[in-house]
Amino acid sequence: AGSYVHLYDGEEIIGAVVRTRSHVSPVYVSVGHRIDLETAIRYVMACCKGYRLPETTRYAHRAASGEQLVRGAEQQSLFDLS
């Protein structure tokens, strides 16, 4: 868990294949606006909280599926990587 390999298009690095947990399918991470690949990988790993997918992706999937989300729960900072 926590390991990754670069994803290439020819000789260009276009992302990373990240293993967020042991014995699960990897997550594909790419750069975004004003974020480099290594930082994106750190954010993904910090947001996984014991699951394969980051919390932000899990919540979006649950909301799109019509699942009632907990209201009033304390939200942790996305940027606290400690």
mmCIF file of C-alpha atoms in Angstrom:
data_model
loop_
_atom_site.group_PDB
_atom_site.id
_atom_site.type_symbol
_atom_site.label_atom_id
_atom_site.label_comp_id
_atom_site.label_asym_id
_atom_site.label_seq_id
_atom_site.Cartn_x
_atom_site.Cartn_y
_atom_site.Cartn_z
ATOM 1 C CA ALA A 1 0.000 0.000 0.000
ATOM 2 C CA GLY A 2 1.194 3.485 -0.790
ATOM 3 C CA SER A 3 3.348 2.452 -3.722
ATOM 4 C CA TYR A 4 3.069 3.807 -7.242
ATOM 5 C CA VAL A 5 4.592 3.637 -10.694
ATOM 6 C CA HIS A 6 4.554 6.331 -13.330
ATOM 7 C CA LEU A 7 2.083 6.052 -16.205
ATOM 8 C CA TYR A 8 3.619 6.914 -19.568
ATOM 9 C CA ASP A 9 2.404 7.985 -22.988
ATOM 10 C CA GLY A 10 5.495 7.270 -25.037
ATOM 11 C CA GLU A 11 8.259 8.895 -23.013
ATOM 12 C CA GLU A 12 6.013 11.476 -21.314
ATOM 13 C CA ILE A 13 4.831 10.856 -17.736
ATOM 14 C CA ILE A 14 1.077 11.495 -17.771
ATOM 15 C CA GLY A 15 0.123 10.163 -14.349
ATOM 16 C CA ALA A 16 0.660 7.419 -11.816
ATOM 17 C CA VAL A 17 -0.827 4.042 -11.004
ATOM 18 C CA VAL A 18 -1.239 4.159 -7.214
ATOM 19 C CA ARG A 19 -1.801 1.202 -4.902
ATOM 20 C CA THR A 20 -3.802 2.736 -2.029
ATOM 21 C CA ARG A 21 -4.284 -0.590 -0.222
ATOM 22 C CA SER A 22 -2.973 -4.117 -0.532
ATOM 23 C CA HIS A 23 -4.963 -6.603 -2.618
ATOM 24 C CA VAL A 24 -7.183 -4.018 -4.376
ATOM 25 C CA SER A 25 -7.191 -2.533 -7.858
ATOM 26 C CA PRO A 26 -5.006 0.548 -8.263
ATOM 27 C CA VAL A 27 -6.185 4.138 -8.604
ATOM 28 C CA TYR A 28 -5.030 6.246 -11.541
ATOM 29 C CA VAL A 29 -3.826 9.725 -10.592
ATOM 30 C CA SER A 30 -2.952 12.550 -12.958
ATOM 31 C CA VAL A 31 -1.861 16.134 -12.511
ATOM 32 C CA GLY A 32 -4.368 18.939 -12.286
ATOM 33 C CA HIS A 33 -4.410 22.702 -12.424
ATOM 34 C CA ARG A 34 -1.468 24.061 -10.400
ATOM 35 C CA ILE A 35 -0.582 20.735 -8.772
ATOM 36 C CA ASP A 36 2.297 18.429 -9.583
ATOM 37 C CA LEU A 37 2.042 14.651 -9.731
ATOM 38 C CA GLU A 38 3.834 13.931 -6.454
ATOM 39 C CA THR A 39 1.536 16.328 -4.564
ATOM 40 C CA ALA A 40 -1.545 14.801 -6.223
ATOM 41 C CA ILE A 41 -0.398 11.335 -5.113
ATOM 42 C CA ARG A 42 0.139 12.560 -1.525
ATOM 43 C CA TYR A 43 -3.361 14.089 -1.444
ATOM 44 C CA VAL A 44 -4.925 10.892 -2.769
ATOM 45 C CA MET A 45 -3.123 8.778 -0.163
ATOM 46 C CA ALA A 46 -4.047 11.200 2.635
ATOM 47 C CA CYS A 47 -7.719 11.078 1.623
ATOM 48 C CA CYS A 48 -8.081 7.284 1.391
ATOM 49 C CA LYS A 49 -8.833 6.683 5.104
ATOM 50 C CA GLY A 50 -8.633 2.889 4.816
ATOM 51 C CA TYR A 51 -10.557 2.596 1.565
ATOM 52 C CA ARG A 52 -9.360 2.135 -2.004
ATOM 53 C CA LEU A 53 -10.825 5.432 -3.215
ATOM 54 C CA PRO A 54 -10.267 8.883 -1.689
ATOM 55 C CA GLU A 55 -13.073 10.169 0.557
ATOM 56 C CA THR A 56 -13.947 12.918 -1.924
ATOM 57 C CA THR A 57 -14.582 10.364 -4.682
ATOM 58 C CA ARG A 58 -16.474 8.029 -2.339
ATOM 59 C CA TYR A 59 -18.765 10.852 -1.153
ATOM 60 C CA ALA A 60 -19.434 12.008 -4.716
ATOM 61 C CA HIS A 61 -20.325 8.443 -5.719
ATOM 62 C CA ARG A 62 -22.610 8.026 -2.704
ATOM 63 C CA ALA A 63 -24.348 11.356 -3.368
ATOM 64 C CA ALA A 64 -24.817 10.506 -7.058
ATOM 65 C CA SER A 65 -26.321 7.157 -6.020
ATOM 66 C CA GLY A 66 -28.913 8.977 -3.908
ATOM 67 C CA GLU A 67 -27.499 7.859 -0.575
ATOM 68 C CA GLN A 68 -28.281 10.183 2.317
ATOM 69 C CA LEU A 69 -25.034 11.726 3.553
ATOM 70 C CA VAL A 70 -24.451 12.708 7.176
ATOM 71 C CA ARG A 71 -25.241 16.380 7.690
ATOM 72 C CA GLY A 72 -23.462 18.444 10.300
ATOM 73 C CA ALA A 73 -20.520 16.082 10.550
ATOM 74 C CA GLU A 74 -17.232 17.807 11.168
ATOM 75 C CA GLN A 75 -15.246 18.063 7.969
ATOM 76 C CA GLN A 76 -11.515 17.549 8.203
ATOM 77 C CA SER A 77 -9.206 19.736 6.186
ATOM 78 C CA LEU A 78 -8.314 18.270 2.805
ATOM 79 C CA PHE A 79 -4.932 19.959 3.034
ATOM 80 C CA ASP A 80 -3.850 18.638 6.444
ATOM 81 C CA LEU A 81 -1.427 15.872 5.487
ATOM 82 C CA SER A 82 -0.082 15.269 8.986
#
